[in-house]
Coordinates of C-alpha atoms and ligand atoms in Angstrom, one line a residue:
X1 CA 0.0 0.0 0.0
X2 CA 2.3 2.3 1.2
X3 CA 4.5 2.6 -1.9
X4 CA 8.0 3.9 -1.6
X5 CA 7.5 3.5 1.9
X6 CA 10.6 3.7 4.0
X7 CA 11.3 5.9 6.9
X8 CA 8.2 7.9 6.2
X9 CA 6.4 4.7 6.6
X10 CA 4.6 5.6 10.1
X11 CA 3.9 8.9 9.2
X12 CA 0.5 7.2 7.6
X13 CA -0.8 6.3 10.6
X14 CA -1.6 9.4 12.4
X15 CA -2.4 9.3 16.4
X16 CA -5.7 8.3 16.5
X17 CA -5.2 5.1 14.1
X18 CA -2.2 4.0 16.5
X19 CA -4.7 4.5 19.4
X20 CA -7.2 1.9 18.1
X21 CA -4.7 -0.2 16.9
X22 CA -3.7 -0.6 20.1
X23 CA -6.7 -0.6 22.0
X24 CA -7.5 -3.3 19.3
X25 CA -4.3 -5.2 19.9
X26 CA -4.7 -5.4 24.0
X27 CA -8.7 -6.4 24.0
X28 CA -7.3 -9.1 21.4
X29 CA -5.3 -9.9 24.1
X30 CA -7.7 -9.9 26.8
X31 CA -9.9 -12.0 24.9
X32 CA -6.8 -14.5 24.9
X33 CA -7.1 -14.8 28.4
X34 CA -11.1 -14.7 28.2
X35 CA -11.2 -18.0 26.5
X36 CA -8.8 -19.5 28.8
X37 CA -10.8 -18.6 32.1
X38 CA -14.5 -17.6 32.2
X39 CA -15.3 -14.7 31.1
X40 CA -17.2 -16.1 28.0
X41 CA -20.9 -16.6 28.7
X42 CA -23.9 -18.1 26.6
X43 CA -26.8 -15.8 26.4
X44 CA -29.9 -18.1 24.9
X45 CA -33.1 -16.2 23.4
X46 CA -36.6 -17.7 22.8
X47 CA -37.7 -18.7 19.6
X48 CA -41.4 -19.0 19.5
X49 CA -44.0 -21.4 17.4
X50 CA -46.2 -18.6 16.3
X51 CA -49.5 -21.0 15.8
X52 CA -49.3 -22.2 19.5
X53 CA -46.9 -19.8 21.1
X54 CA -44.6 -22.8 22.1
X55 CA -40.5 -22.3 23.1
X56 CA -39.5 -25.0 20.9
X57 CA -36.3 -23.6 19.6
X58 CA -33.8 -21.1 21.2
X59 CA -30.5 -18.4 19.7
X60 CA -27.5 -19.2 21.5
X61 CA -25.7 -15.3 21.4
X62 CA -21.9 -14.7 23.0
X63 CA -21.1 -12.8 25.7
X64 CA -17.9 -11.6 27.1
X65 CA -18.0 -10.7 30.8
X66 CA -14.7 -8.2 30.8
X67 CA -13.0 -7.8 33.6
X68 CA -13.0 -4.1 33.6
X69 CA -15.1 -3.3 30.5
X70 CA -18.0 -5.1 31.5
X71 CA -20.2 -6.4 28.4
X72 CA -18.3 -6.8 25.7
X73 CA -20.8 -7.3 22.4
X74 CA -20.2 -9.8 19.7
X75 CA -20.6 -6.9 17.1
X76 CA -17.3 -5.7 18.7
X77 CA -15.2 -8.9 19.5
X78 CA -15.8 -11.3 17.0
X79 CA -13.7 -9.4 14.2
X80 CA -10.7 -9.6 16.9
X81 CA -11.6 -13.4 17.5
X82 CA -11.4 -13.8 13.4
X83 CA -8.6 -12.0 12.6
X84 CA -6.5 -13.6 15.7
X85 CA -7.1 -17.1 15.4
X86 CA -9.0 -17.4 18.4
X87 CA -12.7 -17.9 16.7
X88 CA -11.9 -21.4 16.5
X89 CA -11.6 -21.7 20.3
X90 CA -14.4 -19.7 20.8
X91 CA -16.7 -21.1 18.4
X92 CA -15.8 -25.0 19.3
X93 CA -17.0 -23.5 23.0
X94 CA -19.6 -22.5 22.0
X95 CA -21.0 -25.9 20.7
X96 CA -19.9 -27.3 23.6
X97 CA -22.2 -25.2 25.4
X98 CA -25.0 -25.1 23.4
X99 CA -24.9 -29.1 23.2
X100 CA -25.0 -29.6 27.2
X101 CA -28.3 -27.6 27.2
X102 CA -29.9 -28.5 24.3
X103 CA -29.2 -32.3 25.0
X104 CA -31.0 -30.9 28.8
X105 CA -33.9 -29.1 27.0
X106 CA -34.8 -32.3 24.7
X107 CA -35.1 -34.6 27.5
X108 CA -37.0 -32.0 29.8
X109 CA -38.6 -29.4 27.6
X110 CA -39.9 -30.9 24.0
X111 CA -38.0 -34.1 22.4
X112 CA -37.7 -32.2 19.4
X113 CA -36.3 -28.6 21.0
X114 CA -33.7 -27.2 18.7
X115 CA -30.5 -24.7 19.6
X116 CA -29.0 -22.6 16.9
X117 CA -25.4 -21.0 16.7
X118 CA -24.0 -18.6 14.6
X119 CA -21.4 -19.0 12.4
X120 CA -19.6 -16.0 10.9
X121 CA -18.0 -16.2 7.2
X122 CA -14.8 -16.5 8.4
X123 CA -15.1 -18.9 11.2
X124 CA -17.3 -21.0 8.3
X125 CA -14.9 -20.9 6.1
X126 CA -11.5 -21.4 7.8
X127 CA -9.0 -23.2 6.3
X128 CA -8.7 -27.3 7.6
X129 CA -11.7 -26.7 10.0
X130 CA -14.5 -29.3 9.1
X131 CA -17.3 -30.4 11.4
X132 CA -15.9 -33.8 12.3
X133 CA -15.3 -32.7 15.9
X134 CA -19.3 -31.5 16.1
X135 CA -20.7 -34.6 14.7
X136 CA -18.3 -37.1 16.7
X137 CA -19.1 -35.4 19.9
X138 CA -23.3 -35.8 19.1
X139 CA -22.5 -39.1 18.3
X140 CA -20.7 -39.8 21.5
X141 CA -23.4 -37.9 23.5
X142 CA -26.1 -39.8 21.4
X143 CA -27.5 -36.6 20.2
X144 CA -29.2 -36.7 16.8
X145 CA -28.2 -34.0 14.5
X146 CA -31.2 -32.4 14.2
X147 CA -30.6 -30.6 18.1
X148 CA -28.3 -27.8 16.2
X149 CA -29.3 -25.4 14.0
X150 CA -25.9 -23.6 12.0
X151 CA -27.0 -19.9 11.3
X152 CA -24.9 -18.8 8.3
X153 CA -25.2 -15.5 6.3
X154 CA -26.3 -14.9 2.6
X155 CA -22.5 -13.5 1.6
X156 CA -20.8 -17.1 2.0
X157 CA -23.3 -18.8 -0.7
X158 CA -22.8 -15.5 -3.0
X159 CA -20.1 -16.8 -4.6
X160 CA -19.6 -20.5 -2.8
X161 CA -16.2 -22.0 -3.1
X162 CA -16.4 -26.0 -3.1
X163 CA -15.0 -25.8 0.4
X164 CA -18.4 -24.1 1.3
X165 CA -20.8 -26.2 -0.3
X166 CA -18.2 -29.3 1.2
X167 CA -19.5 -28.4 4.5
X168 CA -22.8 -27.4 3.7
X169 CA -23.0 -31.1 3.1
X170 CA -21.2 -32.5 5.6
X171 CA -23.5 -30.3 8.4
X172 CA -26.5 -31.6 6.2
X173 CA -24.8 -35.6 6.4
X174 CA -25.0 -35.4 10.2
X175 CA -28.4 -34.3 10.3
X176 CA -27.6 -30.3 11.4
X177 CA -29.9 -28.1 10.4
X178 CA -28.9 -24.6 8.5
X179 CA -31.0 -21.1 8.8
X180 CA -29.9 -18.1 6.6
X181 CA -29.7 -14.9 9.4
X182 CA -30.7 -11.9 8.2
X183 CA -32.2 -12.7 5.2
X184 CA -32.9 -9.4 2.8
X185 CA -30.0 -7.4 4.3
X186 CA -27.2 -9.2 1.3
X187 CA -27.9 -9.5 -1.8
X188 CA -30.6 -11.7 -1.5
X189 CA -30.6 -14.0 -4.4
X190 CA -33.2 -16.8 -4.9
X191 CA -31.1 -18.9 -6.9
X192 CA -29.2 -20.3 -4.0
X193 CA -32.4 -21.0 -2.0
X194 CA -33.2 -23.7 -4.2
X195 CA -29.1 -24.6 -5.2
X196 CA -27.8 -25.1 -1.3
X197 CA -30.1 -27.2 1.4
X198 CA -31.4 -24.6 3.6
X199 CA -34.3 -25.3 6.5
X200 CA -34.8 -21.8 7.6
X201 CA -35.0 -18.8 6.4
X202 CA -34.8 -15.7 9.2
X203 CA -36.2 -12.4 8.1
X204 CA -34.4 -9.7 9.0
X205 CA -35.1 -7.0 11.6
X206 CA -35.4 -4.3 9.5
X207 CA -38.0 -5.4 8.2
X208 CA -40.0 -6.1 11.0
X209 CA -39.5 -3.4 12.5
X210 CA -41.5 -1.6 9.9
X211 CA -44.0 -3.7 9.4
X212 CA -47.9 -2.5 8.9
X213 CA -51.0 -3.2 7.4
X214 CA -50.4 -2.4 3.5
X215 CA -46.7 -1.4 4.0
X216 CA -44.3 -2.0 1.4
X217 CA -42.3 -4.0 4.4
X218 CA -45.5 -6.2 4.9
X219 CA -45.1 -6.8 1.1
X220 CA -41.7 -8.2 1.1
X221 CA -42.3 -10.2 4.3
X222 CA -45.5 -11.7 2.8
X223 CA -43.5 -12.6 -0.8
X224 CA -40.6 -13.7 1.5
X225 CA -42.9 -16.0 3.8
X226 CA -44.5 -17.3 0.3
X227 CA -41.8 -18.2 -1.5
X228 CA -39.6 -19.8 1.6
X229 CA -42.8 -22.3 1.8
X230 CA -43.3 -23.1 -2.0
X231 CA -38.9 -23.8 -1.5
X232 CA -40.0 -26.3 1.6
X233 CA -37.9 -24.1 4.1
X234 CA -39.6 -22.4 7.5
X235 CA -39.4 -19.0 8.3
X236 CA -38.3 -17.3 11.5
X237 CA -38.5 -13.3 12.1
X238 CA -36.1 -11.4 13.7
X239 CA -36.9 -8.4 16.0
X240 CA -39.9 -9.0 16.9
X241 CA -40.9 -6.5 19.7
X242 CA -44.6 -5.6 19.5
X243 CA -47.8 -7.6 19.1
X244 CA -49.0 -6.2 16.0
X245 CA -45.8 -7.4 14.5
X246 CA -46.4 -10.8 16.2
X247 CA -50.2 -11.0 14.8
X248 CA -49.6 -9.5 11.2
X249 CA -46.7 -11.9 11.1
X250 CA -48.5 -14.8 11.8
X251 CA -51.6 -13.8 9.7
X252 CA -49.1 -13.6 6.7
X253 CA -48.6 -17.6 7.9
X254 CA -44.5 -17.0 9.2
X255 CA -43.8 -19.9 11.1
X256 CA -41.9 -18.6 14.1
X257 CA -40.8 -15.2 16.0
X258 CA -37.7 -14.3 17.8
X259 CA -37.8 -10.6 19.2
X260 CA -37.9 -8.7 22.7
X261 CA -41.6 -9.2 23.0
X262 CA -41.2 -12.7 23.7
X263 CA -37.9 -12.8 25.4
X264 CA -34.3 -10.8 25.2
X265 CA -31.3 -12.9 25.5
X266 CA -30.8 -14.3 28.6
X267 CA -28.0 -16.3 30.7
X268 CA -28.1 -20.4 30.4
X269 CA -29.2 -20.3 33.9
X270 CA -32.1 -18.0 33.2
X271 CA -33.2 -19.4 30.2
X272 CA -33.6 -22.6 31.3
X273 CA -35.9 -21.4 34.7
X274 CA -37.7 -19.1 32.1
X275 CA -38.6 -23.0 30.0
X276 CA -39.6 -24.8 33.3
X277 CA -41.5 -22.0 34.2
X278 CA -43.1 -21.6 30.6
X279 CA -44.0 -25.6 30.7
X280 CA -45.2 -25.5 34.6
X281 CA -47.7 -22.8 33.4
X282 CA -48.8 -25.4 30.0
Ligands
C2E1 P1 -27.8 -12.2 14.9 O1 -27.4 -13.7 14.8 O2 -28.6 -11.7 13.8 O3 -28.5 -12.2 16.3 C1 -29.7 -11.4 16.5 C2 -29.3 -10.1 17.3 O4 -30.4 -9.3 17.4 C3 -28.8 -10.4 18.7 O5 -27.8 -9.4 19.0 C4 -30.0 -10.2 19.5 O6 -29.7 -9.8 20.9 C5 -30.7 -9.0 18.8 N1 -32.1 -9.0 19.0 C6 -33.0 -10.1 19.2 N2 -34.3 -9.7 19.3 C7 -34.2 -8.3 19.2 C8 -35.3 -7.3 19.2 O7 -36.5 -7.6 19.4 N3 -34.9 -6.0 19.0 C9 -33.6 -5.7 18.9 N4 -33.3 -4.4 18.7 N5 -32.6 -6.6 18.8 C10 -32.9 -7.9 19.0 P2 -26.4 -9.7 19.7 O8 -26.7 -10.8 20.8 O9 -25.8 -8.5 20.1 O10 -25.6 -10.4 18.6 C11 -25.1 -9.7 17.5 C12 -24.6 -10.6 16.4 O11 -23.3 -11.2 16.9 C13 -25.4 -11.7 16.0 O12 -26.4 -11.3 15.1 C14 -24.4 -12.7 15.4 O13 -24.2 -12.3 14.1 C15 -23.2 -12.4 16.2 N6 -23.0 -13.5 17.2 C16 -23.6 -13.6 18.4 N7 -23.1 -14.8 19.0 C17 -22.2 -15.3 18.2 C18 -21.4 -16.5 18.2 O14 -21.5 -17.3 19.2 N8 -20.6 -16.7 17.2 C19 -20.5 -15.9 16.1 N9 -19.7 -16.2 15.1 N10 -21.3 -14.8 16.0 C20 -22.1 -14.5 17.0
MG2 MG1 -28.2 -15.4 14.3
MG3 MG1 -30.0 -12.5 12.8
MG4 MG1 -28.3 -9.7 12.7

């Protein structure tokens, strides 16, 4: 970049560059020593059956407790965990989470309850990771497949390398589900609903949040809803904070909702008193 760079060379960074890279550089390292102790935590959201208003399916969302920053969010720390290595770590700890509590929530919840995880581009397609490790360990803890749901992102089937779609079916082989997060905010092509196995389709936020009677929002949604179904995948909307949302949502036959008005993100803990609680009541 910096051609004919030599001792000039740091005069392109100018104070305030040098200040982020460095804050950059020693959260990267805190995040080192996150992953080593416990300082990660699993933050589970409801996902709701809109028909029957049953918790059959929950987000598992990241957390970083920091010792001096508090809450760290994903938005902010997953770039770091990329671009250091360290989203391997994080992401196998993740699974291992999500699995202990999923295998929990099957056996006391509903048989058929599902957990899904996030995947970012990156993390999906690293080089020499596969998902041999995932599958062996629901093998070993006699899990069927179908318990995790991989939430991947339009941009890595935009242009899918054979790596991609190698995982795609190896995921799909051991029975794990796949959603597409934040469906309309990419480039949204329909093409690769129908060329790569996909189960669920989540509609975005920003388009619920918007949505209304006769709305041009309510539009997409309803087209969105239409063709997922015609394809043979479910829908799930994101953001979902009001009843109105919730009602026009269903009306316009979406399968599930995710959103503040049925839950926020919540510790393991939490989440799992707020299901016993939920089943108690019937
Ligand atoms: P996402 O997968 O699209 O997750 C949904 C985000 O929307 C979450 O933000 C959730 O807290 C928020 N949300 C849910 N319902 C509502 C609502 O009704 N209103 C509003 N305003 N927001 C709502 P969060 O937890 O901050 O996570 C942000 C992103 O970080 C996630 O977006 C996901 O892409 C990424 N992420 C989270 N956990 C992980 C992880 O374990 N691994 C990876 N690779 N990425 C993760
Ligand atoms: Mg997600
Ligand atoms: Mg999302
Ligand atoms: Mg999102």
């Amino acid at each position: 970049v910096a051609k004919g760079a030599g001792r000039n060379r740091f005069s392109y960074f100018t104070p305030a560059l040098q200040v982020a890279a460095q804050n950059r550089m020693r959260l990267t390292n805190d995040l080192r020593s996150a992953v080593k102790g416990d300082q990660l935590k699993l933050y589970f959201q409801p996902i709701v059956h809109l028909k029957t208003g049953r918790v059959v399916k929950a987000e598992a969302l990241l957390r970083w407790q920091h010792p001096q920053r508090g809450l760290v969010s994903p938005l902010e720390f997953i770039p770091l965990a990329e671009s250091s290595g360290l989203i391997v770590d994080i992401g196998q700890w993740v699974f291992n989470e999500a699995v202990r509590w999923v295998q929990r929530w099957r056996r006391d919840i509903h048989p058929e309850f599902q957990v899904s995880l996030n995947q970012s581009p990156v993390e999906f397609q690293r080089e020499g990771g596969s998902y041999d490790v995932w599958l062996r360990t629901l093998r070993e803890m006699d899990m069927p497949g179908q318990a995790i749901v991989v939430e991947i992102t339009e941009g890595l089937l935009l242009d899918a390398s054979t790596m991609v779609t190698d995982k795609l079916l190896q995921l799909r082989d051991g029975g794990i589900q796949v959603a597409l997060d934040d469906f309309g905010t990419g480039y949204s092509s329909l093409s690769y609903l129908n060329k790569f196995d996909i189960d669920y389709l989540k509609i975005d936020r920003s388009f619920v949040s918007n949505l209304a009677p006769e709305s041009s929002d309510m539009a997409l949604s309803e087209a969105i809803i239409v063709m997922a179904h015609k394809l043979g995948l479910h829908v799930i909307a994101e953001g979902v904070e009001t009843a109105s949302q919730r009602d026009l949502l269903a009306a316009a036959n979406c399968d599930f909702g995710q959103g503040y008005l049925f839950g926020k993100p919540i510790p393991a803990e939490e989440f799992d008193a707020f299901l016993a609680d939920r089943l108690a009541i019937g």
